[in-house]
mmCIF file of C-alpha atoms in Angstrom:
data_model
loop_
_atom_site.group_PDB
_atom_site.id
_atom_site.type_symbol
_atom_site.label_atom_id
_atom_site.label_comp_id
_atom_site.label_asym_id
_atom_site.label_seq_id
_atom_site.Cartn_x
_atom_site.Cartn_y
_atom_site.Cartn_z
ATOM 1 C CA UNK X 1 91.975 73.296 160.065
ATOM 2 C CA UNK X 2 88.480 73.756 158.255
ATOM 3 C CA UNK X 3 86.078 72.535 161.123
ATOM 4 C CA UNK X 4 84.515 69.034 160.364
ATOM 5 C CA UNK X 5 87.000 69.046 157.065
ATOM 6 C CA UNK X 6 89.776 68.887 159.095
ATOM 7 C CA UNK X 7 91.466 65.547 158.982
ATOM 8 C CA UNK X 8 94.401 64.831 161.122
ATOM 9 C CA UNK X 9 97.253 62.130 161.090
ATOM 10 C CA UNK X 10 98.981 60.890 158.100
ATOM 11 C CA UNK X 11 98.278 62.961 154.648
ATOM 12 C CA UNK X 12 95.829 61.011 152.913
ATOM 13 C CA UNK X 13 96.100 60.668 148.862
ATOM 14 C CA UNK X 14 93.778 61.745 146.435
ATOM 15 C CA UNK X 15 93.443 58.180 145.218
ATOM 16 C CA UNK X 16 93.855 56.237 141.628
ATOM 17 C CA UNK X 17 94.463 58.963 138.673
ATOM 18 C CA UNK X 18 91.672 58.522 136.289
ATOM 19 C CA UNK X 19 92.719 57.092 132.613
ATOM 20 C CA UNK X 20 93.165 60.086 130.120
ATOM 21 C CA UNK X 21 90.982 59.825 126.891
ATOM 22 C CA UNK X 22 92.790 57.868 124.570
ATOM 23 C CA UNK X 23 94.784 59.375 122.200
ATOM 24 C CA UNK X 24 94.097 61.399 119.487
ATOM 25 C CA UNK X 25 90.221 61.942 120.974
ATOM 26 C CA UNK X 26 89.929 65.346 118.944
ATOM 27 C CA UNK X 27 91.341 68.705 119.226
ATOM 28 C CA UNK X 28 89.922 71.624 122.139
ATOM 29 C CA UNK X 29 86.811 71.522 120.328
ATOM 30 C CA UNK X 30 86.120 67.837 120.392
ATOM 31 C CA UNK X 31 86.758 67.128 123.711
ATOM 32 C CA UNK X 32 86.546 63.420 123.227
ATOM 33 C CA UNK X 33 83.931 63.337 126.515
ATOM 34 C CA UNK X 34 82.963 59.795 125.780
ATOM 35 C CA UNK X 35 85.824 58.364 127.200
ATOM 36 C CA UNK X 36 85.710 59.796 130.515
ATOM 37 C CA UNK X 37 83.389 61.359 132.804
ATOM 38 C CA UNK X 38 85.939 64.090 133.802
ATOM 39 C CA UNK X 39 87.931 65.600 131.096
ATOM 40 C CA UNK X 40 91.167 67.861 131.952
ATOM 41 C CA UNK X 41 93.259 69.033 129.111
ATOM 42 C CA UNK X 42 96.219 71.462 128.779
ATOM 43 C CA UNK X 43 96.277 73.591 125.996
ATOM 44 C CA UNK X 44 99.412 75.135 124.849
ATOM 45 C CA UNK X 45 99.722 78.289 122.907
ATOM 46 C CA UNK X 46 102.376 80.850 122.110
ATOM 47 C CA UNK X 47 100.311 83.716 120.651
ATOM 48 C CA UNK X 48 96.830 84.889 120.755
ATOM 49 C CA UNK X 49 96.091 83.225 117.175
ATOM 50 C CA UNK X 50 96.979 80.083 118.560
ATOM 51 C CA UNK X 51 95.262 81.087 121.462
ATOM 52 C CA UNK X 52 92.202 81.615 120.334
ATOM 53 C CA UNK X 53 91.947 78.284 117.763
ATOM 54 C CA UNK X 54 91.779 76.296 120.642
ATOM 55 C CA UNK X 55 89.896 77.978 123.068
ATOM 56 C CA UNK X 56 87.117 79.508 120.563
ATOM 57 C CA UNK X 57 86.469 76.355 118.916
ATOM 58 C CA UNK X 58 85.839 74.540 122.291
ATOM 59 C CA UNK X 59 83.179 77.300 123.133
ATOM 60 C CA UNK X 60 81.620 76.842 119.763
ATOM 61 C CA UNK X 61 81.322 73.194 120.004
ATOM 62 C CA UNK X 62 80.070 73.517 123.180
ATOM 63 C CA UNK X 63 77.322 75.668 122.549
ATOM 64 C CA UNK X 64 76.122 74.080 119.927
ATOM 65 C CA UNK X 65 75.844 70.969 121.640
ATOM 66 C CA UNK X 66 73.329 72.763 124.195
ATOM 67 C CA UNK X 67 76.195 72.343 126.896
ATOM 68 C CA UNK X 68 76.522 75.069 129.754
ATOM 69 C CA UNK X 69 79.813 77.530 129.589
ATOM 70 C CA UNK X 70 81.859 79.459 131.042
ATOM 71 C CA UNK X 71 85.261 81.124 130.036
ATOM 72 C CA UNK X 72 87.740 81.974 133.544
ATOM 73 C CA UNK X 73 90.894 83.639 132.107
ATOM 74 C CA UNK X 74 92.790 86.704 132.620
ATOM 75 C CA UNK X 75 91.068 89.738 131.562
ATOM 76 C CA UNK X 76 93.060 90.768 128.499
ATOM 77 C CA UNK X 77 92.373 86.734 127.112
ATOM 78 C CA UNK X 78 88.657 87.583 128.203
ATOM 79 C CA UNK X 79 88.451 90.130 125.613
ATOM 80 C CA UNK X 80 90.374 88.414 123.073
ATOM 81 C CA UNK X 81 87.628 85.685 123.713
ATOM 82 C CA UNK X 82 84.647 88.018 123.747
ATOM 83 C CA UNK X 83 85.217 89.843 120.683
ATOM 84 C CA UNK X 84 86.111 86.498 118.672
ATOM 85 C CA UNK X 85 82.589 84.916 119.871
ATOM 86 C CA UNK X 86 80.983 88.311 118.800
ATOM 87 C CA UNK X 87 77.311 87.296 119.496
ATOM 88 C CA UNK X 88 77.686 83.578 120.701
ATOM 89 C CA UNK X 89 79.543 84.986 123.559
ATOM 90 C CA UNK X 90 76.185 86.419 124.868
ATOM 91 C CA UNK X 91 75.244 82.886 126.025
ATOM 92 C CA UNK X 92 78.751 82.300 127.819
ATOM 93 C CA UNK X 93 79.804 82.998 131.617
ATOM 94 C CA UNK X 94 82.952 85.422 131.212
ATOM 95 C CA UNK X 95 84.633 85.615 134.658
ATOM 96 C CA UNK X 96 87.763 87.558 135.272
ATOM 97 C CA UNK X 97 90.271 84.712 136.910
ATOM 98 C CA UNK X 98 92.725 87.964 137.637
ATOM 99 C CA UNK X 99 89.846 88.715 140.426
ATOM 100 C CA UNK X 100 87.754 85.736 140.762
ATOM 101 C CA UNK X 101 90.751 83.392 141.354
ATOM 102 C CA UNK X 102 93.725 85.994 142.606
ATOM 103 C CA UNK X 103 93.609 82.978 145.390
ATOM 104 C CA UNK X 104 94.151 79.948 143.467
ATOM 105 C CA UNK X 105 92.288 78.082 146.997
ATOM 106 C CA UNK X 106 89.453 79.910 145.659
ATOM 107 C CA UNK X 107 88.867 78.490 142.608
ATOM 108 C CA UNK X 108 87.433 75.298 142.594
ATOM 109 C CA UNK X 109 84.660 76.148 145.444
ATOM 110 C CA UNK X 110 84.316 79.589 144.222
ATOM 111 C CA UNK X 111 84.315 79.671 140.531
ATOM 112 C CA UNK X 112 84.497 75.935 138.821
ATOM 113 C CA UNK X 113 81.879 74.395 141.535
ATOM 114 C CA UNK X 114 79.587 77.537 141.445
ATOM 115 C CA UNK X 115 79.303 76.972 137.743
ATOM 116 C CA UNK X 116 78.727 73.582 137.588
ATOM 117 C CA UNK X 117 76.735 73.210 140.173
ATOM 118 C CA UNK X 118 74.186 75.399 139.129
ATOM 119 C CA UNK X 119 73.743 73.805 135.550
ATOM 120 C CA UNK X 120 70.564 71.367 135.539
ATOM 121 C CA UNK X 121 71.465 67.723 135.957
ATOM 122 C CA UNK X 122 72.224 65.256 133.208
ATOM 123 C CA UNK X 123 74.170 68.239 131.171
ATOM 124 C CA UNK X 124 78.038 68.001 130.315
ATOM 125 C CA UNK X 125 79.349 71.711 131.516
ATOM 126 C CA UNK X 126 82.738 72.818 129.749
ATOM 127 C CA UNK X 127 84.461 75.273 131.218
ATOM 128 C CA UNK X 128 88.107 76.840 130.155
ATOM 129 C CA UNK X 129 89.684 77.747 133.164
ATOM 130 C CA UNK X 130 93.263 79.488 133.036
ATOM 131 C CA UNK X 131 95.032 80.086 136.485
ATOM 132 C CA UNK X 132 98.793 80.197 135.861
ATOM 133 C CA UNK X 133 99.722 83.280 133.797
ATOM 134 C CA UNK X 134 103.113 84.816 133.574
ATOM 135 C CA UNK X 135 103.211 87.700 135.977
ATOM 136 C CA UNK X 136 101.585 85.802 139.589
ATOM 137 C CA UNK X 137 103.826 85.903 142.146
ATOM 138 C CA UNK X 138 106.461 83.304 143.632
ATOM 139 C CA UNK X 139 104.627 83.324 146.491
ATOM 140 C CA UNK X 140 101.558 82.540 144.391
ATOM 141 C CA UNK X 141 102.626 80.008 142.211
ATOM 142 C CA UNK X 142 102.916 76.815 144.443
ATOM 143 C CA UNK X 143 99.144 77.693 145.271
ATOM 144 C CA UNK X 144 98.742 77.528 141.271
ATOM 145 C CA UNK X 145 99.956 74.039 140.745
ATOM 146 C CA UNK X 146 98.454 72.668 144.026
ATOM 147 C CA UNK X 147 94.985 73.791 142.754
ATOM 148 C CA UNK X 148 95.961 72.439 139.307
ATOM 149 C CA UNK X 149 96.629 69.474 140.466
ATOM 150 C CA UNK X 150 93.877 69.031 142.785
ATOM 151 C CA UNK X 151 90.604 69.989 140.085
ATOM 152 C CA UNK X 152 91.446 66.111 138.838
ATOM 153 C CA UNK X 153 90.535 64.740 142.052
ATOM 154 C CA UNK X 154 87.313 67.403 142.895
ATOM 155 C CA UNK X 155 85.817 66.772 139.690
ATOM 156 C CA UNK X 156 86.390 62.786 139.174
ATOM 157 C CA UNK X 157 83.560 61.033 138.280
ATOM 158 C CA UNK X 158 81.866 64.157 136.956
ATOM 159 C CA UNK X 159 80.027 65.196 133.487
ATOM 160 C CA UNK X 160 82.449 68.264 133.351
ATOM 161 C CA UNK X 161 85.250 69.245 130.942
ATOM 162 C CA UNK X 162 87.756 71.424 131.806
ATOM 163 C CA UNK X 163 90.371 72.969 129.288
ATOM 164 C CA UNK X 164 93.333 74.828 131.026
ATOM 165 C CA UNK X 165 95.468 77.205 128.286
ATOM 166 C CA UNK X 166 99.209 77.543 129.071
ATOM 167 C CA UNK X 167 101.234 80.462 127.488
ATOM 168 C CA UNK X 168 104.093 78.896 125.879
ATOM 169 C CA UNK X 169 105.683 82.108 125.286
ATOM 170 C CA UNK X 170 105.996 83.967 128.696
ATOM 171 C CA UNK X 171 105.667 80.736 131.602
ATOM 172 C CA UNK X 172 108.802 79.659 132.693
ATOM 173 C CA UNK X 173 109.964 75.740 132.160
ATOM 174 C CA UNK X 174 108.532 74.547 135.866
ATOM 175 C CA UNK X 175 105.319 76.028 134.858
ATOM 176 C CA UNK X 176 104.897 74.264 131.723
ATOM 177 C CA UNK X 177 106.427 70.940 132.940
ATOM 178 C CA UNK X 178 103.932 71.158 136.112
ATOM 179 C CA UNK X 179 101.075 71.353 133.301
ATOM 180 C CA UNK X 180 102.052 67.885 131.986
ATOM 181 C CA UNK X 181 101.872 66.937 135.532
ATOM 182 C CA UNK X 182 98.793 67.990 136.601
ATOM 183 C CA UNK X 183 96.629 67.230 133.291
ATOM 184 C CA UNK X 184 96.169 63.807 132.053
ATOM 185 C CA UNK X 185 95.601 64.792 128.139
ATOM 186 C CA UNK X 186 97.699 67.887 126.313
ATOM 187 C CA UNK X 187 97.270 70.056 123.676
ATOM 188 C CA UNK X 188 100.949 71.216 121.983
ATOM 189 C CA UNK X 189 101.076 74.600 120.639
ATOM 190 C CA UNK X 190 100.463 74.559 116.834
ATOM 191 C CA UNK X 191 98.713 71.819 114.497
ATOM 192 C CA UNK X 192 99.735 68.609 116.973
ATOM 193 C CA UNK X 193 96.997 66.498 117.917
ATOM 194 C CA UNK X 194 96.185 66.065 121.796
ATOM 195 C CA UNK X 195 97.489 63.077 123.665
ATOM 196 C CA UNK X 196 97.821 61.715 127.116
ATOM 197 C CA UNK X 197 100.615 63.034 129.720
ATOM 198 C CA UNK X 198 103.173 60.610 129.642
ATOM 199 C CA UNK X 199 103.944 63.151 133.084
ATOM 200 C CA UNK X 200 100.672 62.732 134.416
ATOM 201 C CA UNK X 201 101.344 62.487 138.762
ATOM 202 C CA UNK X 202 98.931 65.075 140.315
ATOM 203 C CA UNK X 203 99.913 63.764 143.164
ATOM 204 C CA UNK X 204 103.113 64.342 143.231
ATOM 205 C CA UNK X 205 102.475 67.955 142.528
ATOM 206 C CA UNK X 206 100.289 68.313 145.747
ATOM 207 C CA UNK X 207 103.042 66.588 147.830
ATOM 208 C CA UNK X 208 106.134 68.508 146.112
ATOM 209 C CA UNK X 209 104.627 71.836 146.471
ATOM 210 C CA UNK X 210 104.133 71.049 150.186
ATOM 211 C CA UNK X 211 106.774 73.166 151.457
ATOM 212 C CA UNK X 212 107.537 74.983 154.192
ATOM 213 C CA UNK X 213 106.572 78.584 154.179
ATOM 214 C CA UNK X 214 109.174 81.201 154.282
ATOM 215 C CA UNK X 215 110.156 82.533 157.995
ATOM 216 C CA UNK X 216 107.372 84.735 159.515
ATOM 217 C CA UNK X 217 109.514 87.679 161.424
ATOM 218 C CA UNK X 218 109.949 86.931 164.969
ATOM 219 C CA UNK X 219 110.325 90.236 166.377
ATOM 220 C CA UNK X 220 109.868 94.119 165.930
ATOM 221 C CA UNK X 221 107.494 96.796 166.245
ATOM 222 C CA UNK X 222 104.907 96.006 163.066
ATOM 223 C CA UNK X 223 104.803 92.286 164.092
ATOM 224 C CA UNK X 224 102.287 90.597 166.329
ATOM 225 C CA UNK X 225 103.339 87.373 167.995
ATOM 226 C CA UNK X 226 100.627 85.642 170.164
ATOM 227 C CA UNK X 227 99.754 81.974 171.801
ATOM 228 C CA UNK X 228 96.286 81.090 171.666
ATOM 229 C CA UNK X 229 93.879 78.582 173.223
ATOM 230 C CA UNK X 230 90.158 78.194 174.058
ATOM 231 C CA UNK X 231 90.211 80.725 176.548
ATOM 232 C CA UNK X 232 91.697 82.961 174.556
ATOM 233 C CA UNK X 233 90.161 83.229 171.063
ATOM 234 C CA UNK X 234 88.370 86.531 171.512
ATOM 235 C CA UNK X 235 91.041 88.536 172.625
ATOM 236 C CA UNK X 236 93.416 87.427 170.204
ATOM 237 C CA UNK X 237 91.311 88.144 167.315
ATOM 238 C CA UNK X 238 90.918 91.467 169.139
ATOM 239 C CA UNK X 239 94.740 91.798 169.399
ATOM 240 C CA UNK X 240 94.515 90.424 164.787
ATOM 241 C CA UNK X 241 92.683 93.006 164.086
ATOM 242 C CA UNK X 242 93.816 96.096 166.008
ATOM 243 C CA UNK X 243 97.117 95.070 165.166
ATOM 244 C CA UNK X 244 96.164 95.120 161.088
ATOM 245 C CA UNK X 245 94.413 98.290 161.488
ATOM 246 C CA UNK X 246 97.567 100.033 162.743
ATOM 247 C CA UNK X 247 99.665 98.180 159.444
ATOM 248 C CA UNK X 248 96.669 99.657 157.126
ATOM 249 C CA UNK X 249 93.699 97.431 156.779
ATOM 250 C CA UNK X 250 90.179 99.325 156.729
ATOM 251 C CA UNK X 251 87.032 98.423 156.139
ATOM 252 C CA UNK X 252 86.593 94.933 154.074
ATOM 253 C CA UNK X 253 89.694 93.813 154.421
ATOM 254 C CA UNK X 254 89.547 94.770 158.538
ATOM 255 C CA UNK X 255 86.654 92.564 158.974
ATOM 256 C CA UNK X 256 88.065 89.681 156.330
ATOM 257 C CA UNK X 257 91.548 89.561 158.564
ATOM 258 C CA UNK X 258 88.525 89.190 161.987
ATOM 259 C CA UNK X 259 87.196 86.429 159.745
ATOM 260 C CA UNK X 260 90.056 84.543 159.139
ATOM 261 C CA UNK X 261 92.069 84.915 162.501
ATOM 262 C CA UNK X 262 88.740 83.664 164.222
ATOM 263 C CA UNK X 263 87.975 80.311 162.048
ATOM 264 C CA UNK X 264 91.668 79.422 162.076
ATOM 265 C CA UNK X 265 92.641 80.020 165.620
ATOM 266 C CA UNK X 266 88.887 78.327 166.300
ATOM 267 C CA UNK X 267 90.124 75.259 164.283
ATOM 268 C CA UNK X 268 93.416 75.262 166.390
ATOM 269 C CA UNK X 269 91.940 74.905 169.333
ATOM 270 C CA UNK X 270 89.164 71.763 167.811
ATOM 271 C CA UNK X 271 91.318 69.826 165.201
ATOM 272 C CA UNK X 272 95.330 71.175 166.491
ATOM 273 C CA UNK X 273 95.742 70.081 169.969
ATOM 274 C CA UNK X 274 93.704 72.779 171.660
ATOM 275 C CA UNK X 275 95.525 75.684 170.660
ATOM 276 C CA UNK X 276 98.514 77.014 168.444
ATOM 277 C CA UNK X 277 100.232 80.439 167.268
ATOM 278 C CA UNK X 278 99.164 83.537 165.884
ATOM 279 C CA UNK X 279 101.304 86.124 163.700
ATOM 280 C CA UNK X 280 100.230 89.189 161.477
ATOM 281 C CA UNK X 281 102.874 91.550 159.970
ATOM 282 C CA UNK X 282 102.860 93.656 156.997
ATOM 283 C CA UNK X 283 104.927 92.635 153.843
ATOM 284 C CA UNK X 284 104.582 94.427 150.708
ATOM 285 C CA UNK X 285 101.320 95.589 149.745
ATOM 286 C CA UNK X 286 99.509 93.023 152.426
ATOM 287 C CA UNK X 287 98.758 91.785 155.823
ATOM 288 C CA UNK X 288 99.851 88.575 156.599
ATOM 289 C CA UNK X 289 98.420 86.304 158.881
ATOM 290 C CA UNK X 290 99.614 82.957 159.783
ATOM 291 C CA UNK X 291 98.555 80.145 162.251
ATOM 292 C CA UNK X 292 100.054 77.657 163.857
ATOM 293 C CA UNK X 293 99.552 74.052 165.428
ATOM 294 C CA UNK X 294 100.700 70.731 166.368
ATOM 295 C CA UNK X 295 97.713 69.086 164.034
ATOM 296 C CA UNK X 296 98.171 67.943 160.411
ATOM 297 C CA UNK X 297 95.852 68.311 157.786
ATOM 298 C CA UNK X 298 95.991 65.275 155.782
ATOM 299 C CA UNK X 299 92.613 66.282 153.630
ATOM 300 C CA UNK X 300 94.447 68.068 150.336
ATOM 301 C CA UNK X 301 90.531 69.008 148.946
ATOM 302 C CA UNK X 302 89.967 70.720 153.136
ATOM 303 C CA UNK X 303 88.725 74.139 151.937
ATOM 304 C CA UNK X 304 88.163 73.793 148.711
ATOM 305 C CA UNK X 305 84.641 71.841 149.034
ATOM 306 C CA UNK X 306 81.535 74.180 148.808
ATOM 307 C CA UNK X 307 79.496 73.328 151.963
ATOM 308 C CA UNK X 308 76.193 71.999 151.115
ATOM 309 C CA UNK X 309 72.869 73.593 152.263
ATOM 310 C CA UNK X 310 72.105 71.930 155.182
ATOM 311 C CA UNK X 311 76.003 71.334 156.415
ATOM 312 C CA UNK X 312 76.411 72.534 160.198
ATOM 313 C CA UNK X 313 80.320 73.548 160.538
ATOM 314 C CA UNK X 314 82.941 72.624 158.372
ATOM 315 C CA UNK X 315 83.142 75.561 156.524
ATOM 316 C CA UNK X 316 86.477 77.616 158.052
ATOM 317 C CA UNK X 317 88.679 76.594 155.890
ATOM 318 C CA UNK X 318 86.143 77.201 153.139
ATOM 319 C CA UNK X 319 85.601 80.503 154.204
ATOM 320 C CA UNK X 320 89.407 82.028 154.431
ATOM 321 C CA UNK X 321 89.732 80.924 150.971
ATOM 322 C CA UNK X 322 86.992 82.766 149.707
ATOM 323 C CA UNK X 323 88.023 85.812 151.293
ATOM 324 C CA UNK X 324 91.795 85.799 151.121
ATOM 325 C CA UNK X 325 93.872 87.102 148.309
ATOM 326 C CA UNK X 326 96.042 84.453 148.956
ATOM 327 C CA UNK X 327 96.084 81.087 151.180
ATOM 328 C CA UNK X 328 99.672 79.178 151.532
ATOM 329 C CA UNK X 329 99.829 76.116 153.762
ATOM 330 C CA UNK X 330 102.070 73.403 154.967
ATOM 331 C CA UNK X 331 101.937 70.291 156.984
ATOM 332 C CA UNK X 332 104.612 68.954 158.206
ATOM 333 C CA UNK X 333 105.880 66.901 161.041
ATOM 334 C CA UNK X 334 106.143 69.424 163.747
ATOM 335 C CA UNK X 335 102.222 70.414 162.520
ATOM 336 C CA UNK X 336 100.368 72.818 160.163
ATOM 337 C CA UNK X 337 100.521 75.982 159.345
ATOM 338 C CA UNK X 338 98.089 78.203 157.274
ATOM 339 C CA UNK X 339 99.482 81.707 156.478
ATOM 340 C CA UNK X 340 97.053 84.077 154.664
ATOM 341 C CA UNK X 341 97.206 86.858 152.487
ATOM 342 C CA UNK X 342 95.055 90.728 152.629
ATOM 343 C CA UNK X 343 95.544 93.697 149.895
ATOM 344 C CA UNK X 344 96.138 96.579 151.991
#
């Protein structure tokens, strides 16, 4: 459901897992890059002193190398970072990842590719990158370990290095055994040396995390139910956003809700059979808007591709997760469904 990026029929697979560095390549700050193009460690810590000897080091080594950087965690680790660096830090990126990747489908296009791509050619980029911390959401997490699991397959074949820290101390088990998963080289907390994932299946993760989405509500008076097809599509964004203005979306997030009802219901209609289901509804502190259709999206990197330059369509899917607060999907047998996510 993400215009030209929207595959249908059977899911397709991300393809062979890359071999993890060999052993014993060096700690966060020896990457050990000469062994793969794409590197894609865990790091596991249980306090900020562990915490920061293996992210600061990686920075460090980094830099001195010449190598572009940025540093994407939470913003009390960003500070913990920052001051540690003390001057150095003035040639890293520092992003927020509580704000620049509250939607984990934002993340790759949004914050790993927009780094890397803008570094000059020829130049191994290291970024540390930390998306799963203790307080997201249930509702948040399966997005988490999706995107996790997905970075290996976005970034294969590329000059980039990519260390994800995991808080030993406050994750629960499924958290930390997803890690394992998803990376193909850990960290453990402490002096241990890095090795490969005996657990390594990313896609597994991407497949097992395919579930179906919770019930929408059928009925009552803060819920909008509507069918939709080609000759439709304008007044049932109409109906989207009236409908979100009356459960407390303004401004932005008014027009981001327009945005998102019109490329998915648009999608529908090209890539789901001609048409599908629309339903908004407050819950909590959002707006939630899902869609409907008969298609399936077999494409697990749909959306998460930045278009290029010169790219006519394809960018829907793109485009609700750079907006959203949160994008959930599943594809199933009876179709797919994409249900999305507004702060109100």
């Amino acid at each position: 459901m993400s215009g030209s990026d929207a595959v249908r029929g059977r899911r397709a697979r991300a393809g062979p897992a890359p071999a993890p560095p060999r052993p014993g390549a060096g700690q966060a700050g020896e990457p050990g890059d000469s062994f793969e193009p794409f590197v894609h460690p865990a790091l596991f810590y249980g306090d900020p002193r562990e915490y920061l000897a293996g992210t600061v080091p990686f920075v460090r080594t980094a830099l001195a190398a010449g190598a572009p950087v940025a540093v994407a965690v939470p913003g009390e680790n960003l500070r913990l970072i920052r001051e540690a660096l003390g001057a150095d830090g003035d040639a890293v990126r520092f992003l927020d990842m509580r704000e620049a990747g509250r939607n984990p489908g934002r993340i790759i296009p949004g914050v790993l590719r927009a780094f890397t791509d803008a570094q000059p050619p020829g130049r191994r980029v290291r970024i540390i990158g930390e998306p799963v911390w203790a307080d997201r959401s249930p509702a948040e997490y399966p997005a988490c370990a999706q995107h996790e699991a997905l970075i290996n397959a976005a970034f294969r074949g590329r000059e980039v290095t990519i260390l994800c820290p995991y808080d030993t101390a406050r994750l629960d088990r499924r958290a930390l055994a997803d890690a394992h998963a998803t990376h193909p080289v850990v960290i453990p907390a402490g002096p241990g040396a890095r090795r490969r994932s005996e657990a390594y299946d990313p896609e597994d993760v991407v497949a097992r995390y395919n579930v179906p989405l919770p019930p929408a509500p059928s009925a009552g008076p803060g819920v909008l139910r509507a069918a939709f097809d080609e000759g439709s599509l304008a007044a049932v964004r109409h109906l989207a956003t009236e409908h979100g203005a009356r459960l407390g979306l303004t401004g932005q997030g008014l027009e981001n809700l327009a945005l998102i009802t019109a490329e998915l219901t648009t999608n529908s209609v090209v890539h789901g059979g001609g048409g599908g289901g629309l339903t908004v509804w407050g819950e909590g502190g959002h707006v939630l808007c899902e869609v409907h259709d008969e298609g399936r999206l077999t494409d697990p990197l749909a959306g998460r591709r930045p278009a290029a330059p010169d790219q006519r369509g394809g960018r829907g899917l793109l485009l609700v997760n750079l907006v959203a607060d949160l994008v959930r999907m599943h594809v199933g047998g009876g179709g797919t469904a994409i249900r999305c996510y507004l702060a109100r």
